[in-house]
mmCIF file of C-alpha atoms in Angstrom:
data_model
loop_
_atom_site.group_PDB
_atom_site.id
_atom_site.type_symbol
_atom_site.label_atom_id
_atom_site.label_comp_id
_atom_site.label_asym_id
_atom_site.label_seq_id
_atom_site.Cartn_x
_atom_site.Cartn_y
_atom_site.Cartn_z
ATOM 1 C CA ASP I 1 -50.947 -36.805 7.850
ATOM 2 C CA THR I 2 -50.590 -34.546 4.790
ATOM 3 C CA ALA I 3 -49.899 -36.748 1.778
ATOM 4 C CA VAL I 4 -48.368 -34.157 -0.549
ATOM 5 C CA SER I 5 -47.265 -30.859 0.943
ATOM 6 C CA GLN I 6 -45.900 -27.740 -0.697
ATOM 7 C CA THR I 7 -44.262 -24.635 0.677
ATOM 8 C CA PRO I 8 -44.903 -21.817 0.486
ATOM 9 C CA LYS I 9 -48.628 -21.583 -0.220
ATOM 10 C CA TYR I 10 -48.290 -18.018 -1.496
ATOM 11 C CA LEU I 11 -45.294 -16.364 -3.096
ATOM 12 C CA VAL I 12 -45.247 -12.724 -4.171
ATOM 13 C CA THR I 13 -42.079 -11.442 -5.763
ATOM 14 C CA GLN I 14 -40.642 -8.924 -8.177
ATOM 15 C CA MET I 15 -39.695 -9.584 -11.785
ATOM 16 C CA GLY I 16 -36.135 -10.784 -12.157
ATOM 17 C CA ASN I 17 -35.949 -12.486 -8.774
ATOM 18 C CA ASP I 18 -35.136 -16.163 -8.184
ATOM 19 C CA LYS I 19 -37.478 -18.283 -6.071
ATOM 20 C CA SER I 20 -37.968 -21.893 -5.037
ATOM 21 C CA ILE I 21 -40.993 -24.013 -4.224
ATOM 22 C CA LYS I 22 -40.597 -27.150 -2.152
ATOM 23 C CA CYS I 23 -42.642 -30.332 -2.329
ATOM 24 C CA GLU I 24 -42.675 -33.430 -0.167
ATOM 25 C CA GLN I 25 -44.781 -36.588 -0.309
ATOM 26 C CA ASN I 26 -45.127 -39.195 2.424
ATOM 27 C CA LEU I 27 -47.014 -41.741 0.328
ATOM 28 C CA GLY I 28 -43.963 -43.761 -0.649
ATOM 29 C CA HIS I 29 -44.594 -43.065 -4.332
ATOM 30 C CA ASP I 30 -41.833 -43.407 -6.884
ATOM 31 C CA THR I 31 -42.995 -40.656 -9.235
ATOM 32 C CA MET I 32 -43.453 -36.933 -8.658
ATOM 33 C CA TYR I 33 -44.639 -34.139 -10.934
ATOM 34 C CA TRP I 34 -44.864 -30.398 -11.273
ATOM 35 C CA TYR I 35 -47.895 -28.846 -12.954
ATOM 36 C CA LYS I 36 -48.668 -25.242 -13.818
ATOM 37 C CA GLN I 37 -52.270 -24.008 -13.629
ATOM 38 C CA ASP I 38 -52.844 -20.722 -15.401
ATOM 39 C CA SER I 39 -55.509 -18.106 -14.799
ATOM 40 C CA LYS I 40 -57.953 -20.043 -16.998
ATOM 41 C CA LYS I 41 -57.398 -23.090 -14.784
ATOM 42 C CA PHE I 42 -55.642 -25.007 -17.542
ATOM 43 C CA LEU I 43 -53.377 -27.663 -15.985
ATOM 44 C CA LYS I 44 -50.188 -28.429 -17.844
ATOM 45 C CA ILE I 45 -47.486 -30.843 -16.821
ATOM 46 C CA MET I 46 -44.013 -29.369 -16.570
ATOM 47 C CA PHE I 47 -41.771 -32.100 -15.205
ATOM 48 C CA SER I 48 -41.867 -35.625 -13.894
ATOM 49 C CA TYR I 49 -39.294 -37.492 -11.845
ATOM 50 C CA ASN I 50 -39.221 -41.204 -11.204
ATOM 51 C CA ASN I 51 -36.954 -42.296 -8.375
ATOM 52 C CA LYS I 52 -34.998 -39.045 -8.584
ATOM 53 C CA GLU I 53 -34.527 -39.358 -12.359
ATOM 54 C CA LEU I 54 -36.077 -36.847 -14.762
ATOM 55 C CA ILE I 55 -38.463 -38.682 -17.102
ATOM 56 C CA ILE I 56 -40.630 -35.888 -18.478
ATOM 57 C CA ASN I 57 -39.481 -32.402 -19.369
ATOM 58 C CA GLU I 58 -42.151 -30.573 -21.310
ATOM 59 C CA THR I 59 -41.465 -27.403 -23.230
ATOM 60 C CA VAL I 60 -40.584 -25.285 -20.253
ATOM 61 C CA PRO I 61 -38.118 -22.367 -20.242
ATOM 62 C CA ASN I 62 -34.773 -23.417 -18.833
ATOM 63 C CA ARG I 63 -35.268 -20.773 -16.154
ATOM 64 C CA PHE I 64 -37.237 -23.537 -14.453
ATOM 65 C CA SER I 65 -35.077 -26.212 -12.864
ATOM 66 C CA PRO I 66 -36.485 -29.097 -10.871
ATOM 67 C CA LYS I 67 -34.378 -30.891 -8.316
ATOM 68 C CA SER I 68 -35.109 -34.186 -6.588
ATOM 69 C CA PRO I 69 -32.779 -34.881 -3.659
ATOM 70 C CA ASP I 70 -34.637 -38.121 -2.913
ATOM 71 C CA LYS I 71 -37.805 -39.774 -4.158
ATOM 72 C CA ALA I 72 -39.925 -38.085 -1.479
ATOM 73 C CA HIS I 73 -38.941 -34.560 -2.469
ATOM 74 C CA LEU I 74 -39.198 -32.565 -5.674
ATOM 75 C CA ASN I 75 -38.339 -28.898 -5.578
ATOM 76 C CA LEU I 76 -38.805 -26.292 -8.290
ATOM 77 C CA HIS I 77 -36.382 -23.421 -8.687
ATOM 78 C CA ILE I 78 -37.249 -20.526 -10.963
ATOM 79 C CA ASN I 79 -34.649 -18.011 -12.120
ATOM 80 C CA SER I 80 -35.255 -14.512 -13.442
ATOM 81 C CA LEU I 81 -38.979 -14.534 -12.802
ATOM 82 C CA GLU I 82 -41.229 -13.016 -15.449
ATOM 83 C CA LEU I 83 -44.790 -11.682 -15.293
ATOM 84 C CA GLY I 84 -45.996 -14.691 -17.296
ATOM 85 C CA ASP I 85 -44.769 -17.060 -14.598
ATOM 86 C CA SER I 86 -47.624 -15.946 -12.370
ATOM 87 C CA ALA I 87 -49.776 -19.039 -11.845
ATOM 88 C CA VAL I 88 -50.578 -21.760 -9.347
ATOM 89 C CA TYR I 89 -47.971 -24.500 -9.281
ATOM 90 C CA PHE I 90 -49.022 -27.952 -8.158
ATOM 91 C CA CYS I 91 -46.826 -30.786 -7.081
ATOM 92 C CA ALA I 92 -48.220 -34.312 -7.415
ATOM 93 C CA SER I 93 -47.106 -37.879 -6.901
ATOM 94 C CA SER I 94 -48.198 -41.299 -8.125
ATOM 95 C CA PRO I 95 -47.163 -44.905 -7.549
ATOM 96 C CA ILE I 96 -46.450 -45.534 -11.231
ATOM 97 C CA ALA I 97 -45.370 -42.988 -13.804
ATOM 98 C CA GLY I 98 -48.410 -41.770 -15.721
ATOM 99 C CA GLU I 99 -50.509 -44.863 -15.211
ATOM 100 C CA ASP I 100 -52.172 -44.323 -11.926
ATOM 101 C CA THR I 101 -53.908 -41.859 -9.691
ATOM 102 C CA GLN I 102 -52.006 -38.690 -9.022
ATOM 103 C CA TYR I 103 -52.176 -37.124 -5.597
ATOM 104 C CA PHE I 104 -51.902 -33.366 -5.752
ATOM 105 C CA GLY I 105 -50.531 -30.945 -3.216
ATOM 106 C CA PRO I 106 -52.459 -27.817 -2.169
ATOM 107 C CA GLY I 107 -50.667 -25.614 -4.687
ATOM 108 C CA THR I 108 -48.407 -22.582 -4.523
ATOM 109 C CA ARG I 109 -49.831 -19.350 -5.886
ATOM 110 C CA LEU I 110 -46.963 -17.398 -7.438
ATOM 111 C CA THR I 111 -47.508 -13.737 -8.227
ATOM 112 C CA VAL I 112 -44.799 -11.876 -10.102
ATOM 113 C CA LEU I 113 -45.082 -8.082 -9.916
ATOM 114 C CA GLN S 1 -49.015 -32.427 -29.195
ATOM 115 C CA GLN S 2 -51.328 -34.849 -27.475
ATOM 116 C CA GLN S 3 -54.627 -33.239 -26.644
ATOM 117 C CA VAL S 4 -57.655 -33.944 -24.587
ATOM 118 C CA LYS S 5 -60.659 -31.852 -25.510
ATOM 119 C CA GLN S 6 -63.257 -31.264 -22.798
ATOM 120 C CA SER S 7 -66.718 -29.738 -23.019
ATOM 121 C CA PRO S 8 -68.613 -27.792 -21.919
ATOM 122 C CA GLN S 9 -66.406 -25.105 -20.436
ATOM 123 C CA SER S 10 -69.097 -24.291 -17.890
ATOM 124 C CA LEU S 11 -72.287 -25.992 -16.796
ATOM 125 C CA ILE S 12 -75.157 -24.876 -14.610
ATOM 126 C CA VAL S 13 -77.493 -27.528 -13.262
ATOM 127 C CA GLN S 14 -80.366 -27.492 -10.825
ATOM 128 C CA LYS S 15 -80.135 -29.533 -7.649
ATOM 129 C CA GLY S 16 -81.210 -33.092 -8.365
ATOM 130 C CA GLY S 17 -80.398 -32.839 -12.052
ATOM 131 C CA ILE S 18 -77.846 -34.761 -14.112
ATOM 132 C CA SER S 19 -74.515 -33.160 -14.978
ATOM 133 C CA ILE S 20 -72.731 -34.471 -18.064
ATOM 134 C CA ILE S 21 -69.197 -33.558 -19.070
ATOM 135 C CA ASN S 22 -67.564 -34.923 -22.200
ATOM 136 C CA CYS S 23 -63.975 -35.548 -23.231
ATOM 137 C CA ALA S 24 -62.265 -36.711 -26.399
ATOM 138 C CA TYR S 25 -58.685 -37.863 -26.785
ATOM 139 C CA GLU S 26 -56.384 -38.529 -29.710
ATOM 140 C CA ASN S 27 -53.772 -41.078 -28.724
ATOM 141 C CA THR S 28 -55.036 -44.646 -28.748
ATOM 142 C CA ALA S 29 -52.074 -45.654 -26.595
ATOM 143 C CA PHE S 30 -53.606 -43.894 -23.602
ATOM 144 C CA ASP S 31 -54.697 -46.486 -21.087
ATOM 145 C CA TYR S 32 -55.825 -44.588 -18.032
ATOM 146 C CA PHE S 33 -58.630 -42.031 -17.923
ATOM 147 C CA PRO S 34 -59.202 -40.294 -14.602
ATOM 148 C CA TRP S 35 -61.575 -37.513 -13.640
ATOM 149 C CA TYR S 36 -60.424 -35.013 -11.072
ATOM 150 C CA GLN S 37 -62.474 -32.606 -8.975
ATOM 151 C CA GLN S 38 -61.012 -29.303 -7.873
ATOM 152 C CA PHE S 39 -62.476 -26.911 -5.322
ATOM 153 C CA PRO S 40 -61.308 -23.284 -5.152
ATOM 154 C CA GLY S 41 -57.949 -22.956 -3.433
ATOM 155 C CA LYS S 42 -57.348 -26.715 -3.424
ATOM 156 C CA GLY S 43 -55.441 -29.171 -5.559
ATOM 157 C CA PRO S 44 -57.276 -31.537 -7.914
ATOM 158 C CA ALA S 45 -58.397 -34.790 -6.300
ATOM 159 C CA LEU S 46 -59.293 -38.028 -8.028
ATOM 160 C CA LEU S 47 -63.013 -38.543 -8.379
ATOM 161 C CA ILE S 48 -63.240 -41.682 -10.501
ATOM 162 C CA ALA S 49 -61.112 -43.365 -13.158
ATOM 163 C CA ILE S 50 -61.505 -45.962 -15.882
ATOM 164 C CA ARG S 51 -59.259 -48.140 -18.011
ATOM 165 C CA PRO S 52 -60.180 -48.905 -21.650
ATOM 166 C CA ASP S 53 -61.068 -52.537 -21.049
ATOM 167 C CA VAL S 54 -64.481 -51.550 -19.638
ATOM 168 C CA SER S 55 -67.196 -49.333 -21.087
ATOM 169 C CA GLU S 56 -68.656 -48.015 -17.860
ATOM 170 C CA LYS S 57 -67.710 -47.531 -14.247
ATOM 171 C CA LYS S 58 -70.011 -46.340 -11.497
ATOM 172 C CA GLU S 59 -69.155 -45.115 -8.034
ATOM 173 C CA GLY S 60 -72.095 -43.759 -6.110
ATOM 174 C CA ARG S 61 -73.586 -40.849 -8.030
ATOM 175 C CA PHE S 62 -70.641 -40.673 -10.434
ATOM 176 C CA THR S 63 -70.414 -42.722 -13.630
ATOM 177 C CA ILE S 64 -67.823 -42.772 -16.394
ATOM 178 C CA SER S 65 -68.950 -43.924 -19.817
ATOM 179 C CA PHE S 66 -66.124 -44.902 -22.146
ATOM 180 C CA ASN S 67 -66.323 -45.333 -25.933
ATOM 181 C CA LYS S 68 -63.010 -46.715 -27.135
ATOM 182 C CA SER S 69 -63.831 -46.682 -30.852
ATOM 183 C CA ALA S 70 -64.913 -43.037 -30.722
ATOM 184 C CA LYS S 71 -62.045 -42.119 -28.381
ATOM 185 C CA GLN S 72 -64.495 -40.397 -26.083
ATOM 186 C CA PHE S 73 -65.430 -40.647 -22.433
ATOM 187 C CA SER S 74 -67.843 -38.778 -20.250
ATOM 188 C CA LEU S 75 -68.659 -38.123 -16.620
ATOM 189 C CA HIS S 76 -72.235 -38.289 -15.431
ATOM 190 C CA ILE S 77 -73.164 -36.892 -12.030
ATOM 191 C CA MET S 78 -76.592 -38.083 -10.977
ATOM 192 C CA ASP S 79 -78.723 -36.198 -8.446
ATOM 193 C CA SER S 80 -76.320 -33.253 -8.588
ATOM 194 C CA GLN S 81 -75.892 -31.375 -5.305
ATOM 195 C CA PRO S 82 -74.688 -27.847 -4.515
ATOM 196 C CA GLY S 83 -71.644 -29.452 -2.880
ATOM 197 C CA ASP S 84 -70.680 -30.832 -6.297
ATOM 198 C CA SER S 85 -70.024 -27.289 -7.505
ATOM 199 C CA ALA S 86 -66.373 -27.376 -8.524
ATOM 200 C CA THR S 87 -64.104 -27.569 -11.534
ATOM 201 C CA TYR S 88 -63.878 -30.994 -13.144
ATOM 202 C CA PHE S 89 -60.961 -32.180 -15.240
ATOM 203 C CA CYS S 90 -60.766 -35.234 -17.413
ATOM 204 C CA ALA S 91 -57.338 -36.610 -18.221
ATOM 205 C CA ALA S 92 -55.719 -39.188 -20.406
ATOM 206 C CA ARG S 93 -52.604 -40.227 -18.572
ATOM 207 C CA LEU S 94 -50.848 -36.933 -17.829
ATOM 208 C CA THR S 95 -52.697 -34.762 -20.342
ATOM 209 C CA PHE S 96 -55.571 -32.820 -18.851
ATOM 210 C CA GLY S 97 -58.671 -31.401 -20.479
ATOM 211 C CA GLU S 98 -59.404 -27.702 -20.209
ATOM 212 C CA GLY S 99 -61.729 -28.117 -17.242
ATOM 213 C CA THR S 100 -65.472 -27.641 -16.698
ATOM 214 C CA GLN S 101 -66.785 -25.241 -14.101
ATOM 215 C CA LEU S 102 -69.889 -26.913 -12.670
ATOM 216 C CA THR S 103 -72.409 -24.900 -10.683
ATOM 217 C CA VAL S 104 -75.306 -26.688 -9.034
ATOM 218 C CA ASN S 105 -78.055 -24.312 -7.977
ATOM 219 C CA PRO S 106 -80.093 -25.111 -4.863
#
């Protein structure tokens, strides 16, 4: 019954490692997003995909690479992790790009040591 | 960069009181203004949303007031309850405000 799911929920890793976060939505939405929430709870959009096509790519280091194998999945791969990447990453989906309610996943807390 | 400014950063209200959170946006092209509620350890969830063709929307204890000319909108929580204690985010399309930590004391 989970609308937007993310795995893993927690991720602890060393600097320099590569990690991936997976996201799936079963709402039939066309658009999916990745957000980063920092320690001050500020939510900032990173990427948006509409029907597997990248439509928003905010100023994010190219160490971050989203991949959408189909419109129900949007994964986030991060290379060469840095201390500043520590945050909670949220996946979200919406029926229409940017114009409707977004449904957020439970978040993945990434800690880089 | 498009911005949405939200205030206050934190708010403490007594049970039964009114909580008011304000937001201001810059881009007049924005056409969707949601408020999200986030509990610790959870993702944000839509609370209430408004489009600029109306000046007010009410759902239960929650009301959005929208002032298009001033490019401002606010969330009013009537009869605030301890269970309302959470972080509240306004947004204009995909741009979020900084968040307001609301604490409702019993």
